[in-house]
């Protein structure tokens, strides 16, 4: 992937300048994030140690945080928003006017799209800080490598009847991404026929995007639909789980953005640069996330280059126009 050859470094001069300017009144940086709280706290502590500016991490689910930022629009409390299961919530946030443009020096030569993967917004309203791949968490004690499904359609095989779990698309952005990707790939009629069959294969559809992967570790499911990092974080704790990337699947960045009219805009910009710095990317890699910095090695079998052939082209206009409708249609059909 060309991305691995892109410059994503941070000059010491810019970081020093931002550090001198940041935190205008010593209030620090306020970070809103739905990502793993312990990882977000580790990022915050490393940032404070490096730049002497504290970071207040506010953790909640993506939808809760977006609603909170909308409610605070007249008096924003956050400086930076990081993470949301991909770029889709950030696209919606642009329409709501709650995030603003910032072009990090670390990503200054990025194209909008690299090898079918959308890396950033056209006007720098958000920038990817890591890659996620949607696929199959599986329990190697229950599923051998030679029987792993290679495509999304393979999940309809009778072998997987009552052996699968996926999150509920009416509640989970992870599963909404699956629905939208199949609508893009198959067209509306065939996609909904596919899901009519797929839901019959499920033994549960919990609201949480993480729960199907957790069910795999306990043997409640043989395969769970989710993002790669979920499986690798459990694997790192010694759980029986691995991850498989099917053909033509969503591979997308998980972004960060500066909050519109936040109280500490200089600190927000500095934190954005930190997320893309080698140190920030190493922390993310240690948590099983796929880094974008060319000098930071992925700690899982997956990296940007290895995912290139599996990444499907996600039609951003279709996603923006159909995100809410897809969730509503799912709820009407299956709940």
Coordinates of C-alpha atoms in Angstrom, one line a residue:
X1 CA 0.0 0.0 0.0
X2 CA 1.4 3.4 -0.9
X3 CA 0.3 4.7 2.5
X4 CA 3.2 2.9 4.2
X5 CA 5.6 5.1 2.2
X6 CA 3.9 8.3 3.1
X7 CA 5.5 10.7 5.5
X8 CA 3.7 10.7 8.8
X9 CA 6.5 12.1 10.9
X10 CA 6.2 15.1 13.2
X11 CA 8.9 17.8 13.2
X12 CA 10.3 18.7 16.6
X13 CA 9.9 22.3 15.7
X14 CA 6.1 22.1 15.2
X15 CA 5.6 20.1 18.3
X16 CA 7.6 22.6 20.3
X17 CA 5.6 25.5 18.8
X18 CA 2.3 23.8 19.6
X19 CA 3.5 22.9 23.1
X20 CA 4.4 26.5 23.8
X21 CA 1.0 27.7 22.5
X22 CA -1.2 24.9 23.9
X23 CA -3.4 25.1 26.9
X24 CA -3.9 28.8 26.8
X25 CA -5.1 29.1 30.4
X26 CA -3.6 25.9 31.7
X27 CA -7.0 24.1 31.5
X28 CA -5.5 21.2 29.5
X29 CA -7.1 19.2 26.7
X30 CA -10.5 17.6 27.0
X31 CA -10.8 14.4 24.9
X32 CA -14.1 12.7 24.1
X33 CA -13.6 9.1 23.1
X34 CA -15.6 5.8 22.9
X35 CA -12.4 3.8 22.6
X36 CA -11.0 1.4 25.2
X37 CA -10.8 3.6 28.3
X38 CA -7.5 2.2 29.5
X39 CA -5.9 2.9 26.1
X40 CA -7.3 6.4 26.0
X41 CA -5.9 7.0 29.5
X42 CA -2.5 5.7 28.4
X43 CA -2.5 8.1 25.5
X44 CA -3.5 10.9 27.8
X45 CA -0.7 10.1 30.3
X46 CA 1.9 9.8 27.6
X47 CA 0.9 13.2 26.1
X48 CA 1.0 14.9 29.5
X49 CA 4.4 13.5 30.3
X50 CA 5.7 14.7 26.9
X51 CA 4.2 18.1 26.8
X52 CA 3.3 19.0 30.4
X53 CA -0.4 19.6 29.6
X54 CA -3.0 17.4 31.3
X55 CA -5.7 15.6 29.3
X56 CA -9.2 15.0 30.7
X57 CA -10.7 11.9 29.1
X58 CA -14.5 11.7 28.8
X59 CA -15.5 8.1 27.9
X60 CA -19.0 7.1 26.6
X61 CA -20.5 5.4 23.6
X62 CA -20.2 7.2 20.2
X63 CA -23.9 8.1 20.0
X64 CA -23.8 9.5 23.5
X65 CA -20.8 11.6 22.8
X66 CA -22.2 13.0 19.6
X67 CA -25.4 13.9 21.3
X68 CA -23.4 15.5 24.1
X69 CA -21.4 17.6 21.6
X70 CA -24.6 18.7 19.9
X71 CA -26.1 19.7 23.2
X72 CA -22.9 21.6 24.0
X73 CA -22.7 23.4 20.7
X74 CA -23.3 26.8 22.1
X75 CA -20.6 26.2 24.8
X76 CA -18.3 23.4 23.7
X77 CA -16.6 21.5 26.5
X78 CA -14.5 19.1 24.3
X79 CA -11.3 19.9 22.4
X80 CA -10.7 16.6 20.5
X81 CA -13.0 13.7 19.5
X82 CA -11.2 10.4 18.8
X83 CA -12.8 7.3 17.6
X84 CA -16.3 6.0 16.6
X85 CA -15.9 2.7 14.9
X86 CA -14.9 4.3 11.6
X87 CA -15.6 7.5 9.8
X88 CA -19.4 7.3 9.5
X89 CA -20.3 9.2 12.8
X90 CA -17.8 11.9 11.8
X91 CA -19.5 12.5 8.5
X92 CA -22.7 13.0 10.4
X93 CA -20.9 15.4 12.8
X94 CA -19.9 17.6 9.9
X95 CA -23.6 18.2 9.0
X96 CA -24.2 19.0 12.7
X97 CA -21.4 21.6 12.7
X98 CA -19.7 20.1 15.8
X99 CA -16.2 19.5 14.3
X100 CA -13.8 21.8 12.5
X101 CA -11.0 21.5 9.9
X102 CA -7.4 20.8 10.9
X103 CA -4.7 19.5 8.6
X104 CA -2.0 17.7 10.7
X105 CA 1.5 18.1 9.5
X106 CA 1.9 14.4 10.1
X107 CA -0.7 13.7 7.4
X108 CA -0.1 16.6 5.1
X109 CA 0.7 14.5 2.0
X110 CA -2.1 12.0 2.4
X111 CA -4.6 11.6 -0.4
X112 CA -8.2 11.4 0.5
X113 CA -8.3 7.8 -0.6
X114 CA -5.4 5.3 -0.6
X115 CA -6.1 1.9 -2.4
X116 CA -9.8 2.1 -1.8
X117 CA -9.4 3.1 1.8
X118 CA -10.7 6.6 2.7
X119 CA -8.0 8.1 4.8
X120 CA -9.3 11.5 5.6
X121 CA -12.1 14.0 4.8
X122 CA -11.7 16.2 1.7
X123 CA -11.5 19.3 3.8
X124 CA -9.6 17.8 6.7
X125 CA -12.6 17.7 8.9
X126 CA -11.3 14.4 10.3
X127 CA -8.2 12.4 9.8
X128 CA -7.6 8.7 10.3
X129 CA -5.4 7.6 13.1
X130 CA -5.6 3.8 12.6
X131 CA -7.1 1.1 10.5
X132 CA -10.0 -1.2 11.3
X133 CA -11.0 -4.3 9.3
X134 CA -14.5 -5.8 9.6
X135 CA -14.4 -9.6 9.7
X136 CA -14.7 -12.8 11.6
X137 CA -13.5 -13.4 15.2
X138 CA -13.4 -17.2 15.6
X139 CA -12.6 -19.7 18.3
X140 CA -9.7 -22.0 17.0
X141 CA -10.9 -24.7 19.4
X142 CA -14.2 -24.8 17.5
X143 CA -13.2 -23.8 13.9
X144 CA -10.3 -25.0 11.9
X145 CA -8.4 -22.7 9.5
X146 CA -9.4 -24.8 6.5
X147 CA -13.1 -24.3 7.2
X148 CA -13.1 -20.6 7.7
X149 CA -15.5 -18.6 5.6
X150 CA -13.7 -16.8 2.8
X151 CA -16.7 -14.5 1.9
X152 CA -19.6 -12.9 3.7
X153 CA -21.9 -15.2 1.6
X154 CA -20.1 -18.3 3.1
X155 CA -21.7 -17.4 6.5
X156 CA -25.0 -18.8 5.0
X157 CA -23.6 -22.3 4.9
X158 CA -25.5 -24.8 7.1
X159 CA -22.3 -25.4 8.9
X160 CA -22.8 -22.1 10.7
X161 CA -26.4 -22.5 11.7
X162 CA -26.8 -21.3 15.3
X163 CA -23.0 -20.9 15.5
X164 CA -22.8 -17.2 14.7
X165 CA -23.2 -13.9 16.5
X166 CA -23.3 -10.3 15.2
X167 CA -24.1 -7.0 16.9
X168 CA -27.6 -5.5 16.5
X169 CA -27.4 -2.9 13.7
X170 CA -30.2 -0.9 15.3
X171 CA -27.8 -0.2 18.2
X172 CA -24.2 -0.9 16.9
X173 CA -22.3 1.1 14.4
X174 CA -20.1 -1.9 13.8
X175 CA -23.1 -3.9 12.5
X176 CA -24.5 -0.9 10.6
X177 CA -21.3 -0.9 8.6
X178 CA -21.9 -4.5 7.6
X179 CA -25.5 -3.7 6.5
X180 CA -24.4 -0.7 4.4
X181 CA -21.5 -2.6 2.9
X182 CA -23.8 -5.4 1.7
X183 CA -26.3 -2.9 0.4
X184 CA -23.5 -1.3 -1.6
X185 CA -22.2 -4.7 -2.8
X186 CA -25.5 -6.5 -3.6
X187 CA -28.1 -3.8 -4.1
X188 CA -31.1 -3.3 -1.9
X189 CA -33.3 -6.3 -2.8
X190 CA -30.5 -8.9 -2.8
X191 CA -28.9 -7.5 0.3
X192 CA -32.1 -7.7 2.4
X193 CA -32.7 -11.3 1.1
X194 CA -29.1 -12.0 2.3
X195 CA -29.9 -10.7 5.7
X196 CA -33.2 -12.6 5.9
X197 CA -31.0 -15.7 5.7
X198 CA -28.1 -14.4 7.8
X199 CA -30.2 -13.6 10.9
X200 CA -31.5 -17.2 10.9
X201 CA -27.9 -18.3 11.4
X202 CA -27.4 -16.2 14.6
X203 CA -27.8 -17.5 18.1
X204 CA -27.7 -14.0 19.5
X205 CA -27.5 -10.4 18.2
X206 CA -26.4 -8.3 21.2
X207 CA -26.4 -4.5 21.2
X208 CA -22.7 -4.1 21.9
X209 CA -20.2 -4.3 19.0
X210 CA -17.8 -6.1 21.3
X211 CA -20.1 -8.8 22.6
X212 CA -20.0 -11.2 19.6
X213 CA -16.2 -11.4 19.9
X214 CA -16.5 -11.9 23.7
X215 CA -19.0 -14.8 23.0
X216 CA -16.4 -16.4 20.8
X217 CA -13.9 -16.5 23.6
X218 CA -16.3 -18.3 25.9
X219 CA -17.5 -20.8 23.2
X220 CA -21.0 -19.3 23.0
X221 CA -20.4 -18.7 19.3
X222 CA -17.9 -20.2 16.9
X223 CA -17.7 -17.0 14.8
X224 CA -18.5 -13.5 15.8
X225 CA -18.7 -10.5 13.5
X226 CA -16.6 -7.5 14.6
X227 CA -13.5 -5.5 14.1
X228 CA -10.0 -7.0 14.1
X229 CA -8.7 -5.2 17.2
X230 CA -11.5 -6.7 19.4
X231 CA -10.2 -10.2 18.8
X232 CA -6.6 -9.4 19.2
X233 CA -7.1 -7.6 22.5
X234 CA -8.8 -10.7 23.9
X235 CA -6.1 -12.9 22.4
X236 CA -3.5 -10.8 24.1
X237 CA -5.2 -11.6 27.4
X238 CA -4.8 -15.3 26.7
X239 CA -8.3 -16.0 25.4
X240 CA -9.0 -18.6 22.7
X241 CA -9.8 -16.3 19.7
X242 CA -8.3 -15.4 16.4
X243 CA -9.4 -13.2 13.5
X244 CA -10.0 -13.8 9.8
X245 CA -10.4 -11.1 7.1
X246 CA -12.9 -12.1 4.4
X247 CA -12.8 -11.1 0.7
X248 CA -14.3 -7.7 -0.2
X249 CA -14.9 -6.3 3.3
X250 CA -14.9 -2.9 4.9
X251 CA -11.4 -1.7 5.8
X252 CA -11.6 1.9 7.2
X253 CA -9.8 4.4 9.3
X254 CA -10.9 5.3 12.8
X255 CA -10.5 9.1 12.8
X256 CA -10.0 12.0 15.2
X257 CA -11.2 15.5 14.8
X258 CA -10.9 18.9 16.4
X259 CA -14.1 20.1 18.1
X260 CA -15.6 23.3 16.7
X261 CA -15.0 26.3 19.0
X262 CA -13.5 24.0 21.8
X263 CA -11.9 25.8 24.7
X264 CA -8.3 24.8 23.9
X265 CA -7.8 24.8 20.1
X266 CA -4.0 24.9 20.2
X267 CA -4.0 22.0 22.6
X268 CA -6.5 20.1 20.4
X269 CA -4.2 20.5 17.4
X270 CA -1.2 19.4 19.4
X271 CA -3.1 16.3 20.6
X272 CA -4.0 15.5 17.0
X273 CA -0.4 15.6 16.0
X274 CA 0.5 13.4 19.0
X275 CA -2.1 10.7 17.9
X276 CA -0.2 10.5 14.6
X277 CA 3.2 10.7 16.1
X278 CA 5.4 7.6 16.5
X279 CA 4.9 7.5 20.2
X280 CA 1.1 7.8 19.9
X281 CA 1.0 5.2 17.2
X282 CA 3.1 2.8 19.2
X283 CA 0.6 2.9 22.1
X284 CA -2.2 2.1 19.7
X285 CA -0.3 -0.7 18.1
X286 CA 0.3 -2.2 21.6
X287 CA -3.5 -2.3 22.0
X288 CA -3.9 -4.3 18.8
X289 CA -4.8 -1.4 16.6
X290 CA -3.3 -1.2 13.1
X291 CA -1.0 1.8 13.0
X292 CA -0.6 4.2 10.1
X293 CA 2.9 5.5 11.0
X294 CA 5.4 3.8 8.6
X295 CA 8.0 3.4 11.4
X296 CA 5.6 1.7 13.8
X297 CA 5.1 -2.1 13.3
X298 CA 1.7 -3.6 13.8
X299 CA 1.6 -6.0 16.7
X300 CA -1.0 -8.2 15.0
X301 CA -0.7 -10.2 11.7
X302 CA -2.6 -7.4 9.9
X303 CA -1.2 -4.1 8.5
X304 CA -2.1 -1.6 5.8
X305 CA -0.4 -3.5 3.0
X306 CA -1.8 -6.9 3.9
X307 CA -5.4 -5.6 3.9
X308 CA -5.1 -3.9 0.5
X309 CA -6.5 -6.8 -1.5
X310 CA -9.4 -7.3 0.9
X311 CA -10.7 -3.8 1.1
X312 CA -13.9 -3.0 -0.7
X313 CA -14.7 0.4 -2.1
X314 CA -17.1 2.1 0.3
X315 CA -19.3 4.6 -1.4
X316 CA -19.2 7.6 1.0
X317 CA -22.3 9.3 -0.6
X318 CA -24.3 6.1 -0.3
X319 CA -23.3 5.7 3.4
X320 CA -24.2 9.3 4.3
X321 CA -27.5 9.1 2.5
X322 CA -28.5 5.7 3.9
X323 CA -27.0 5.4 7.3
X324 CA -30.1 6.1 9.3
X325 CA -32.5 4.5 6.8
X326 CA -30.5 1.2 7.0
X327 CA -30.8 1.1 10.8
X328 CA -34.5 1.9 10.7
X329 CA -35.1 -0.8 8.0
X330 CA -33.2 -3.4 10.1
X331 CA -35.3 -2.5 13.2
X332 CA -38.6 -2.8 11.1
X333 CA -37.6 -6.1 9.7
X334 CA -36.0 -8.0 12.5
X335 CA -37.1 -6.5 15.8

